[in-house]
């Protein structure tokens, strides 16, 4: 069982907005450790999508945005496109485990 | 071009050993926290270990005492020595760079992965 909890799947029609939640606890997200998000297309290595809770690396479209509040974080995808169909993972640090931690991942399906 | 290239994966029997390598180019590993992350078949990402300045290291509980992370700054290469391998260590192993020379800054560069299969 993952330390960070994500929904297994979310779906939306092209052009819609979807959000993915990432729920942690007082030893990780709630302890102000930063949250990062990764996109993994089938058969490829993960790609950093959001770092430091809400920052986009260069080249990442502004359709992707991140937020954090309390012990949870969220990734929003607006203007959903077919190419966004992928697995998405949140990641942070847990002080109780002294370890980086990932969520179990969320599969985004474009209807 | 900033790049990480892993090698050393393969098929090994339970109880065996393997050493993975991760060659970096376009940047200097000594200026970053460097990690190993694995992904079992059909499963999610699992952090394995981190190497940071001063030779310090940290490990996930499932691999503690069995895996050793190290780096050779002269070769700009990260390693993962895996001993006492178990069937549940079967995964694609990625090396990944932390964005800066501090922990948990976001893994911004990933290798293509190398596959480790532990089976009799």
Coordinates of N, CA and C in Angstrom, one line a residue:
Chain A
X1 N 0.8 -1.2 0.0 CA 0.0 0.0 0.0 C 0.9 1.3 0.0
X2 N 0.6 2.2 -0.9 CA 1.4 3.4 -1.1 C 1.1 4.4 0.1
X3 N 2.2 5.1 0.4 CA 2.1 6.1 1.4 C 1.2 7.3 0.9
X4 N 1.4 7.6 -0.4 CA 0.6 8.6 -1.0 C -0.6 7.9 -1.8
X5 N -1.8 8.4 -1.6 CA -3.0 7.8 -2.2 C -3.5 8.5 -3.4
X6 N -3.6 7.8 -4.5 CA -4.1 8.4 -5.7 C -5.3 7.6 -6.2
X7 N -6.2 8.1 -6.9 CA -7.3 7.3 -7.6 C -6.7 6.5 -8.6
X8 N -7.1 5.2 -8.8 CA -6.6 4.4 -9.8 C -6.7 4.9 -11.3
X9 N -7.8 5.5 -11.5 CA -8.1 6.0 -12.8 C -9.0 7.2 -12.8
X10 N -8.8 8.1 -13.8 CA -9.7 9.2 -14.1 C -9.9 9.2 -15.6
X11 N -11.0 9.8 -16.1 CA -11.2 9.9 -17.5 C -12.0 11.2 -17.9
X12 N -11.9 11.6 -19.1 CA -12.5 12.8 -19.6 C -12.5 12.8 -21.1
X13 N -13.4 13.6 -21.6 CA -13.5 13.8 -23.0 C -12.5 14.8 -23.5
X14 N -12.1 14.8 -24.7 CA -11.2 15.8 -25.2 C -11.7 17.2 -24.9
X15 N -10.8 18.1 -24.5 CA -11.2 19.4 -24.1 C -11.6 19.6 -22.7
X16 N -11.9 18.6 -22.0 CA -12.4 18.7 -20.6 C -11.2 18.9 -19.7
X17 N -11.6 19.2 -18.4 CA -10.6 19.3 -17.3 C -10.7 18.1 -16.4
X18 N -9.6 17.5 -16.1 CA -9.6 16.4 -15.1 C -8.6 16.8 -14.0
X19 N -8.8 16.3 -12.8 CA -7.9 16.5 -11.7 C -7.6 15.1 -11.1
X20 N -6.4 15.0 -10.6 CA -5.9 13.8 -9.9 C -5.4 14.2 -8.5
X21 N -6.0 13.6 -7.5 CA -5.6 13.9 -6.1 C -4.5 13.0 -5.7
X22 N -3.8 13.5 -4.7 CA -2.7 12.8 -4.0 C -2.7 13.1 -2.6
X23 N -3.2 12.1 -1.8 CA -3.4 12.4 -0.4 C -2.3 11.7 0.5
X24 N -1.7 12.5 1.3 CA -0.6 12.0 2.2 C -1.0 12.1 3.7
X25 N 0.0 12.5 4.4 CA -0.1 12.6 5.9 C 0.8 13.7 6.5
X26 N 0.8 13.8 7.8 CA 1.6 14.8 8.4 C 3.1 14.5 8.4
X27 N 3.5 13.3 7.9 CA 4.9 13.0 7.8 C 5.5 13.2 6.4
X28 N 4.6 13.6 5.4 CA 5.1 13.8 4.1 C 4.5 15.1 3.5
X29 N 3.4 15.1 2.8 CA 2.9 16.3 2.2 C 2.5 17.3 3.3
X30 N 2.0 16.9 4.4 CA 1.6 17.8 5.5 C 2.7 18.4 6.2
X31 N 3.9 17.8 6.1 CA 5.1 18.3 6.7 C 5.8 19.3 5.8
X32 N 5.2 19.8 4.8 CA 5.6 20.8 3.9 C 6.7 20.3 2.9
X33 N 6.9 19.0 2.8 CA 7.8 18.5 1.8 C 7.1 18.7 0.4
X34 N 7.9 19.1 -0.5 CA 7.4 19.4 -1.8 C 6.8 18.2 -2.6
X35 N 5.8 18.4 -3.4 CA 5.2 17.4 -4.2 C 5.6 17.5 -5.7
X36 N 5.9 16.4 -6.3 CA 6.2 16.5 -7.7 C 5.3 15.5 -8.5
X37 N 5.1 15.7 -9.7 CA 4.3 14.9 -10.6 C 5.0 14.4 -11.8
X38 N 4.7 13.2 -12.2 CA 5.4 12.6 -13.3 C 4.3 12.0 -14.3
X39 N 4.6 12.1 -15.6 CA 3.8 11.4 -16.6 C 4.6 10.3 -17.2
X40 N 4.0 9.1 -17.3 CA 4.6 8.0 -17.9 C 3.8 7.4 -19.0
X41 N 4.2 7.6 -20.2 CA 3.6 7.1 -21.4 C 3.9 5.6 -21.5
X42 N 3.1 4.8 -22.1 CA 3.3 3.4 -22.2 C 4.7 3.0 -22.8
X43 N 5.4 2.2 -22.0 CA 6.7 1.7 -22.5 C 7.9 2.7 -22.5
X44 N 7.6 3.8 -21.8 CA 8.7 4.8 -21.7 C 9.0 5.2 -20.2
X45 N 10.2 5.9 -20.0 CA 10.5 6.3 -18.7 C 9.6 7.4 -18.2
X46 N 9.5 7.6 -17.0 CA 8.7 8.7 -16.5 C 9.3 10.1 -16.9
X47 N 8.5 11.1 -16.9 CA 8.9 12.4 -17.3 C 8.4 13.4 -16.2
X48 N 9.2 14.3 -15.7 CA 8.8 15.2 -14.7 C 7.9 16.2 -15.3
X49 N 6.7 16.4 -14.7 CA 5.6 17.2 -15.2 C 5.5 18.5 -14.4
X50 N 5.5 18.3 -13.1 CA 5.4 19.4 -12.1 C 6.4 19.2 -11.0
X51 N 7.2 20.2 -10.6 CA 8.1 20.1 -9.5 C 7.8 21.2 -8.5
X52 N 8.2 21.0 -7.3 CA 8.0 22.0 -6.2 C 6.5 22.4 -6.1
X53 N 5.6 21.5 -6.1 CA 4.2 21.7 -6.0 C 3.5 22.2 -7.2
X54 N 4.0 23.3 -7.8 CA 3.3 24.0 -8.8 C 4.1 24.6 -9.9
X55 N 5.3 24.1 -10.1 CA 6.2 24.6 -11.2 C 6.3 23.6 -12.3
X56 N 6.3 24.2 -13.5 CA 6.4 23.4 -14.7 C 7.9 23.5 -15.3
X57 N 8.5 22.4 -15.6 CA 9.8 22.4 -16.3 C 9.5 23.0 -17.7
X58 N 10.6 23.6 -18.3 CA 10.4 24.1 -19.6 C 10.0 23.0 -20.6
X59 N 9.1 23.4 -21.5 CA 8.6 22.4 -22.4 C 7.3 21.7 -22.0
X60 N 6.9 21.8 -20.8 CA 5.6 21.3 -20.3 C 4.5 22.3 -20.6
X61 N 3.5 21.9 -21.3 CA 2.4 22.8 -21.6 C 1.7 23.4 -20.4
X62 N 1.2 24.6 -20.5 CA 0.6 25.2 -19.3 C -0.8 24.6 -19.1
X63 N -1.2 23.6 -19.8 CA -2.5 22.9 -19.5 C -2.3 22.0 -18.3
X64 N -1.1 21.8 -17.9 CA -0.8 21.0 -16.6 C -0.5 22.0 -15.5
X65 N -1.1 21.8 -14.4 CA -0.9 22.6 -13.2 C -1.0 21.8 -11.9
X66 N -0.2 22.2 -10.9 CA -0.2 21.6 -9.7 C -0.6 22.5 -8.5
X67 N -1.1 21.9 -7.5 CA -1.4 22.6 -6.3 C -1.3 21.8 -5.1
X68 N -1.2 22.4 -3.9 CA -1.0 21.6 -2.7 C -1.7 22.4 -1.5
X69 N -2.4 21.6 -0.7 CA -3.0 22.2 0.5 C -3.1 21.2 1.6
X70 N -2.5 21.5 2.8 CA -2.6 20.6 3.9 C -1.8 19.3 3.6
X71 N -2.5 18.2 3.7 CA -1.9 16.9 3.5 C -2.2 16.4 2.1
X72 N -2.7 17.2 1.2 CA -3.0 16.7 -0.2 C -2.4 17.6 -1.2
X73 N -2.3 17.1 -2.4 CA -1.9 17.8 -3.6 C -2.8 17.4 -4.8
X74 N -2.8 18.2 -5.8 CA -3.6 17.8 -7.0 C -2.9 18.2 -8.3
X75 N -3.1 17.4 -9.3 CA -2.7 17.7 -10.6 C -3.9 18.0 -11.5
X76 N -3.9 19.1 -12.2 CA -5.0 19.4 -13.1 C -4.5 19.4 -14.5
X77 N -5.4 18.8 -15.4 CA -5.1 18.8 -16.8 C -6.3 19.5 -17.5
X78 N -6.1 20.7 -18.1 CA -7.2 21.3 -18.8 C -7.0 21.2 -20.3
X79 N -8.1 21.2 -21.0 CA -8.1 21.0 -22.4 C -7.5 19.7 -22.8
X80 N -8.0 18.6 -22.1 CA -7.5 17.3 -22.3 C -7.3 16.9 -23.7
X81 N -6.2 16.3 -24.0 CA -5.9 15.8 -25.4 C -5.6 14.3 -25.4
X82 N -5.7 13.7 -26.6 CA -5.5 12.3 -26.7 C -4.1 11.9 -26.3
X83 N -3.2 12.8 -26.5 CA -1.8 12.5 -26.1 C -1.5 12.5 -24.6
X84 N -2.5 13.0 -23.9 CA -2.4 13.0 -22.4 C -2.7 11.7 -21.8
X85 N -3.1 10.7 -22.6 CA -3.5 9.4 -22.0 C -2.2 8.7 -21.6
X86 N -2.1 8.5 -20.3 CA -0.8 8.0 -19.7 C -1.1 7.7 -18.2
X87 N 0.0 7.2 -17.5 CA -0.1 7.1 -16.1 C 0.6 8.3 -15.4
X88 N 0.0 8.7 -14.3 CA 0.5 9.9 -13.6 C 0.8 9.6 -12.2
X89 N 2.0 10.0 -11.7 CA 2.4 9.6 -10.3 C 2.8 10.9 -9.6
X90 N 2.3 11.0 -8.3 CA 2.8 12.0 -7.4 C 4.0 11.4 -6.6
X91 N 4.8 12.3 -6.1 CA 6.0 11.9 -5.3 C 6.4 13.0 -4.3
X92 N 6.8 12.6 -3.2 CA 7.3 13.5 -2.2 C 8.3 12.8 -1.3
X93 N 8.5 13.3 -0.1 CA 9.5 12.8 0.9 C 8.7 12.5 2.2
X94 N 9.0 11.4 2.8 CA 8.4 11.0 4.1 C 9.5 11.0 5.2
X95 N 9.3 11.8 6.2 CA 10.3 11.9 7.2 C 10.2 10.7 8.2
X96 N 9.1 10.0 8.3 CA 9.0 8.8 9.1 C 9.8 7.7 8.5
X97 N 9.7 7.6 7.2 CA 10.4 6.5 6.5 C 11.8 6.9 6.1
X98 N 12.1 8.3 6.1 CA 13.4 8.8 5.6 C 13.6 8.3 4.2
X99 N 12.5 8.5 3.4 CA 12.5 7.9 2.0 C 11.7 8.8 1.1
X100 N 12.1 8.8 -0.2 CA 11.2 9.4 -1.2 C 10.0 8.4 -1.3
X101 N 8.8 8.9 -1.6 CA 7.6 8.1 -1.7 C 6.9 8.5 -2.9
X102 N 6.3 7.5 -3.6 CA 5.4 7.7 -4.8 C 4.0 7.3 -4.5
X103 N 3.1 7.9 -5.2 CA 1.7 7.4 -5.2 C 1.7 6.1 -6.1
X104 N 0.6 5.4 -6.0 CA 0.5 4.2 -6.8 C 0.2 4.4 -8.3
X105 N -0.1 5.7 -8.6 CA -0.3 6.0 -10.0 C -1.8 6.1 -10.4
X106 N -2.1 7.0 -11.3 CA -3.4 7.2 -11.8 C -3.4 7.1 -13.3
X107 N -4.2 6.2 -13.9 CA -4.3 6.1 -15.3 C -5.3 7.1 -15.9
X108 N -4.9 8.0 -16.7 CA -5.8 8.9 -17.4 C -6.2 8.4 -18.7
X109 N -7.5 8.3 -18.9 CA -8.1 7.8 -20.2 C -8.8 9.0 -20.9
X110 N -8.6 9.2 -22.1 CA -9.3 10.2 -22.9 C -10.4 9.5 -23.7
X111 N -11.6 9.8 -23.4 CA -12.8 9.1 -24.0 C -12.9 9.5 -25.5
Chain B
X1 N 23.9 17.3 -24.6 CA 22.6 16.8 -24.2 C 22.7 16.1 -22.8
X2 N 21.8 16.5 -21.9 CA 21.8 15.9 -20.6 C 21.2 14.5 -20.8
X3 N 21.9 13.5 -20.3 CA 21.5 12.1 -20.5 C 22.0 11.1 -19.4
X4 N 21.1 10.1 -19.2 CA 21.5 9.0 -18.3 C 21.3 7.7 -19.0
X5 N 22.3 6.8 -19.0 CA 22.2 5.6 -19.7 C 22.6 4.4 -18.7
X6 N 21.6 3.6 -18.4 CA 21.8 2.5 -17.5 C 22.2 1.2 -18.3
X7 N 22.9 0.4 -17.6 CA 23.3 -0.9 -18.1 C 23.5 -1.9 -16.9
X8 N 23.7 -3.2 -17.3 CA 24.0 -4.2 -16.3 C 22.9 -5.1 -15.9
X9 N 21.7 -4.8 -16.4 CA 20.5 -5.7 -16.0 C 20.7 -7.1 -16.7
X10 N 19.8 -8.0 -16.3 CA 19.8 -9.3 -16.8 C 19.0 -10.3 -16.0
X11 N 19.2 -11.5 -16.3 CA 18.5 -12.6 -15.6 C 19.5 -13.2 -14.5
X12 N 19.0 -13.3 -13.3 CA 19.8 -13.8 -12.2 C 19.0 -14.7 -11.3
X13 N 19.6 -15.7 -10.7 CA 18.9 -16.6 -9.8 C 18.6 -16.0 -8.5
X14 N 17.6 -16.4 -7.8 CA 17.4 -15.9 -6.4 C 18.7 -16.1 -5.6
X15 N 19.0 -15.1 -4.8 CA 20.3 -15.2 -4.0 C 21.5 -14.6 -4.7
X16 N 21.4 -14.4 -6.0 CA 22.5 -13.9 -6.8 C 22.7 -12.4 -6.7
X17 N 23.7 -11.9 -7.4 CA 24.1 -10.5 -7.4 C 24.1 -9.9 -8.8
X18 N 24.0 -8.6 -8.9 CA 24.1 -7.8 -10.1 C 24.6 -6.5 -9.7
X19 N 25.4 -5.8 -10.6 CA 25.7 -4.4 -10.5 C 25.2 -3.6 -11.6
X20 N 24.4 -2.7 -11.4 CA 23.9 -1.8 -12.4 C 24.7 -0.5 -12.5
X21 N 24.9 0.0 -13.7 CA 25.6 1.2 -13.9 C 24.7 2.2 -14.5
X22 N 25.0 3.5 -14.3 CA 24.3 4.6 -14.9 C 25.3 5.7 -15.3
X23 N 25.5 5.8 -16.6 CA 26.5 6.7 -17.1 C 25.8 8.1 -17.4
X24 N 26.3 9.1 -16.8 CA 25.8 10.4 -17.0 C 26.6 11.2 -18.1
X25 N 25.9 12.0 -18.9 CA 26.6 12.9 -19.8 C 25.8 14.2 -19.8
X26 N 26.5 15.3 -20.1 CA 25.9 16.6 -20.2 C 25.8 17.3 -18.9
X27 N 26.1 16.7 -17.8 CA 26.1 17.3 -16.5 C 27.1 16.5 -15.5
X28 N 27.3 17.0 -14.4 CA 28.2 16.4 -13.4 C 27.4 15.8 -12.3
X29 N 27.5 14.5 -12.1 CA 26.7 13.8 -11.0 C 27.0 14.3 -9.6
X30 N 28.2 14.8 -9.4 CA 28.6 15.3 -8.1 C 27.8 16.5 -7.7
X31 N 27.2 17.1 -8.7 CA 26.4 18.4 -8.4 C 24.9 18.1 -8.1
X32 N 24.6 16.8 -8.0 CA 23.1 16.4 -7.9 C 23.0 15.2 -6.9
X33 N 21.8 15.2 -6.3 CA 21.4 14.0 -5.6 C 21.0 13.0 -6.8
X34 N 21.5 11.7 -6.7 CA 21.2 10.8 -7.7 C 20.5 9.6 -7.1
X35 N 19.5 9.1 -7.9 CA 18.6 8.1 -7.3 C 18.5 6.9 -8.2
X36 N 18.0 5.8 -7.6 CA 17.6 4.6 -8.3 C 16.1 4.4 -8.0
X37 N 15.3 4.2 -9.0 CA 13.8 4.0 -8.9 C 13.5 2.7 -9.7
X38 N 12.6 1.9 -9.2 CA 12.3 0.7 -10.0 C 10.8 0.6 -10.2
X39 N 10.5 -0.3 -11.2 CA 9.1 -0.5 -11.5 C 8.9 -2.0 -11.9
X40 N 8.2 -2.7 -11.0 CA 7.9 -4.1 -11.3 C 7.0 -4.2 -12.4
X41 N 6.9 -5.3 -13.1 CA 6.0 -5.5 -14.3 C 4.6 -5.2 -13.9
X42 N 4.0 -4.2 -14.6 CA 2.6 -3.9 -14.4 C 2.3 -3.1 -13.2
X43 N 3.3 -2.7 -12.5 CA 3.2 -2.0 -11.2 C 3.6 -0.5 -11.3
X44 N 3.5 0.2 -10.2 CA 3.9 1.6 -10.1 C 5.4 1.8 -9.8
X45 N 5.8 3.1 -9.7 CA 7.1 3.4 -9.4 C 7.5 3.2 -7.9
X46 N 8.7 2.7 -7.6 CA 9.1 2.5 -6.3 C 10.5 3.1 -6.1
X47 N 10.7 4.1 -5.2 CA 12.0 4.6 -5.0 C 12.9 3.5 -4.3
X48 N 14.1 3.5 -4.7 CA 15.1 2.4 -4.1 C 16.1 3.0 -3.3
X49 N 16.8 4.1 -3.8 CA 18.0 4.6 -3.1 C 18.4 6.0 -3.6
X50 N 19.1 6.7 -2.8 CA 19.7 8.0 -3.2 C 21.1 8.1 -2.7
X51 N 21.9 8.7 -3.6 CA 23.3 9.0 -3.2 C 23.5 10.5 -3.2
X52 N 24.1 11.1 -2.2 CA 24.3 12.5 -2.2 C 25.6 12.9 -1.7
X53 N 25.9 14.2 -1.6 CA 27.2 14.7 -1.4 C 27.8 14.2 -0.1
X54 N 29.1 14.0 -0.1 CA 29.8 13.5 1.1 C 29.7 12.0 1.2
X55 N 29.2 11.3 0.1 CA 29.2 9.9 0.2 C 28.0 9.3 0.9
X56 N 27.1 10.2 1.3 CA 25.9 9.8 2.1 C 24.9 9.1 1.2
X57 N 24.2 8.1 1.8 CA 23.2 7.3 1.1 C 22.0 7.1 1.9
X58 N 20.9 6.7 1.2 CA 19.7 6.3 1.9 C 19.0 5.2 1.1
X59 N 18.3 4.3 1.8 CA 17.7 3.2 1.1 C 16.2 3.0 1.5
X60 N 15.4 2.4 0.6 CA 14.1 2.0 0.9 C 14.2 0.7 1.8
X61 N 13.3 0.6 2.7 CA 13.3 -0.6 3.6 C 13.5 -1.9 2.9
X62 N 12.7 -2.2 1.8 CA 12.8 -3.5 1.2 C 14.2 -3.9 0.7
X63 N 15.1 -2.9 0.5 CA 16.4 -3.2 -0.1 C 17.6 -3.0 0.9
X64 N 17.2 -2.4 2.0 CA 18.2 -2.1 3.0 C 19.0 -3.3 3.5
X65 N 20.3 -3.2 3.4 CA 21.2 -4.3 3.8 C 21.5 -5.2 2.7
X66 N 20.9 -5.0 1.5 CA 21.1 -5.9 0.4 C 21.7 -5.1 -0.8
X67 N 21.2 -3.9 -0.9 CA 21.7 -3.0 -2.1 C 22.6 -2.0 -1.6
X68 N 23.6 -1.6 -2.4 CA 24.5 -0.5 -2.1 C 24.6 0.4 -3.3
X69 N 24.3 1.7 -3.0 CA 24.5 2.7 -4.1 C 25.8 3.4 -3.9
X70 N 26.4 3.7 -5.1 CA 27.7 4.4 -5.0 C 27.9 5.2 -6.3
X71 N 28.9 6.1 -6.3 CA 29.1 6.8 -7.5 C 30.6 7.0 -7.7
X72 N 31.0 7.1 -8.9 CA 32.4 7.4 -9.3 C 32.4 8.7 -10.0
X73 N 32.8 9.7 -9.3 CA 32.7 11.1 -9.9 C 33.7 11.2 -11.0
X74 N 34.8 10.5 -11.0 CA 35.8 10.6 -12.1 C 35.2 10.0 -13.4
X75 N 34.3 9.0 -13.3 CA 33.7 8.4 -14.4 C 32.3 9.0 -14.7
X76 N 31.8 9.9 -13.8 CA 30.5 10.5 -13.9 C 29.4 9.4 -13.9
X77 N 29.6 8.4 -13.1 CA 28.7 7.2 -13.2 C 28.2 6.9 -11.8
X78 N 26.9 6.5 -11.8 CA 26.2 6.0 -10.6 C 26.1 4.5 -10.7
X79 N 26.2 3.8 -9.5 CA 26.1 2.3 -9.5 C 25.1 1.9 -8.5
X80 N 24.6 0.7 -8.7 CA 23.7 0.0 -7.7 C 24.2 -1.5 -7.6
X81 N 24.8 -1.8 -6.5 CA 25.2 -3.2 -6.3 C 24.1 -3.9 -5.6
X82 N 23.6 -4.9 -6.2 CA 22.4 -5.7 -5.7 C 22.8 -7.1 -5.3
X83 N 22.7 -7.4 -4.0 CA 23.1 -8.7 -3.5 C 21.8 -9.4 -2.9
X84 N 21.9 -10.7 -2.7 CA 20.8 -11.5 -2.1 C 19.5 -11.2 -2.8
X85 N 19.6 -11.2 -4.1 CA 18.4 -10.8 -4.9 C 17.2 -11.8 -4.7
X86 N 16.0 -11.2 -4.7 CA 14.8 -12.0 -4.5 C 13.9 -11.8 -5.7
X87 N 13.0 -12.8 -5.9 CA 12.0 -12.7 -7.0 C 11.3 -11.4 -7.0
X88 N 11.0 -10.8 -5.9 CA 10.3 -9.5 -5.8 C 11.1 -8.3 -6.2
X89 N 12.4 -8.5 -6.5 CA 13.3 -7.5 -7.0 C 13.2 -7.3 -8.5
X90 N 12.5 -8.2 -9.1 CA 12.3 -8.2 -10.6 C 11.6 -6.9 -11.0
X91 N 12.3 -6.1 -11.8 CA 11.7 -4.8 -12.2 C 12.6 -4.1 -13.3
X92 N 12.1 -3.1 -13.8 CA 12.9 -2.2 -14.6 C 13.5 -1.2 -13.6
X93 N 14.8 -1.0 -13.7 CA 15.5 -0.1 -12.8 C 15.9 1.1 -13.5
X94 N 15.5 2.3 -13.0 CA 15.8 3.6 -13.6 C 16.8 4.3 -12.7
X95 N 17.8 5.0 -13.3 CA 18.4 6.0 -12.5 C 17.8 7.4 -12.8
X96 N 17.8 8.2 -11.9 CA 17.2 9.5 -12.0 C 17.9 10.6 -11.2
X97 N 17.9 11.8 -11.8 CA 18.6 12.9 -11.2 C 17.7 13.8 -10.4
X98 N 18.0 14.1 -9.2 CA 17.3 15.2 -8.5 C 17.6 16.5 -9.2
X99 N 16.7 17.4 -9.3 CA 16.8 18.7 -10.0 C 18.0 19.4 -9.5
X100 N 18.3 19.4 -8.2 CA 19.4 20.2 -7.7 C 20.2 19.4 -6.7
X101 N 21.2 20.0 -6.1 CA 22.0 19.3 -5.1 C 21.4 19.4 -3.7
X102 N 20.2 18.9 -3.7 CA 19.4 18.8 -2.4 C 18.4 17.7 -2.6
X103 N 17.8 17.3 -1.5 CA 16.9 16.1 -1.6 C 15.5 16.6 -2.0
X104 N 14.8 15.7 -2.6 CA 13.4 15.9 -3.0 C 13.1 17.2 -3.7
X105 N 13.9 17.4 -4.8 CA 13.6 18.6 -5.6 C 13.0 18.3 -6.9
X106 N 12.6 17.0 -7.1 CA 12.0 16.6 -8.4 C 13.0 15.9 -9.2
X107 N 12.6 14.7 -9.8 CA 13.5 13.9 -10.6 C 13.4 14.3 -12.0
X108 N 14.3 15.2 -12.5 CA 14.1 15.8 -13.8 C 14.8 15.1 -15.0
X109 N 15.7 14.2 -14.7 CA 16.3 13.5 -15.8 C 16.3 12.0 -15.4
X110 N 15.8 11.2 -16.4 CA 15.7 9.7 -16.2 C 16.4 9.0 -17.3
X111 N 17.0 7.9 -16.9 CA 17.5 7.0 -17.9 C 16.4 6.2 -18.6
X112 N 16.8 5.3 -19.5 CA 15.8 4.6 -20.3 C 15.4 3.3 -19.5
X113 N 16.2 3.0 -18.5 CA 15.9 1.8 -17.7 C 16.6 0.6 -18.1
X114 N 16.9 -0.3 -17.1 CA 17.5 -1.6 -17.4 C 16.7 -2.7 -16.6
X115 N 16.5 -3.8 -17.3 CA 15.6 -4.8 -16.7 C 16.3 -5.8 -15.9
X116 N 15.9 -6.1 -14.7 CA 16.4 -7.1 -13.8 C 15.4 -8.1 -13.6
X117 N 15.7 -9.4 -13.9 CA 14.8 -10.5 -13.7 C 15.4 -11.5 -12.8
X118 N 14.7 -11.7 -11.7 CA 15.2 -12.7 -10.7 C 14.3 -13.9 -10.8
X119 N 14.9 -15.0 -11.2 CA 14.1 -16.2 -11.4 C 15.0 -17.4 -11.5
X120 N 14.5 -18.5 -11.0 CA 15.2 -19.8 -11.1 C 14.9 -20.6 -12.4

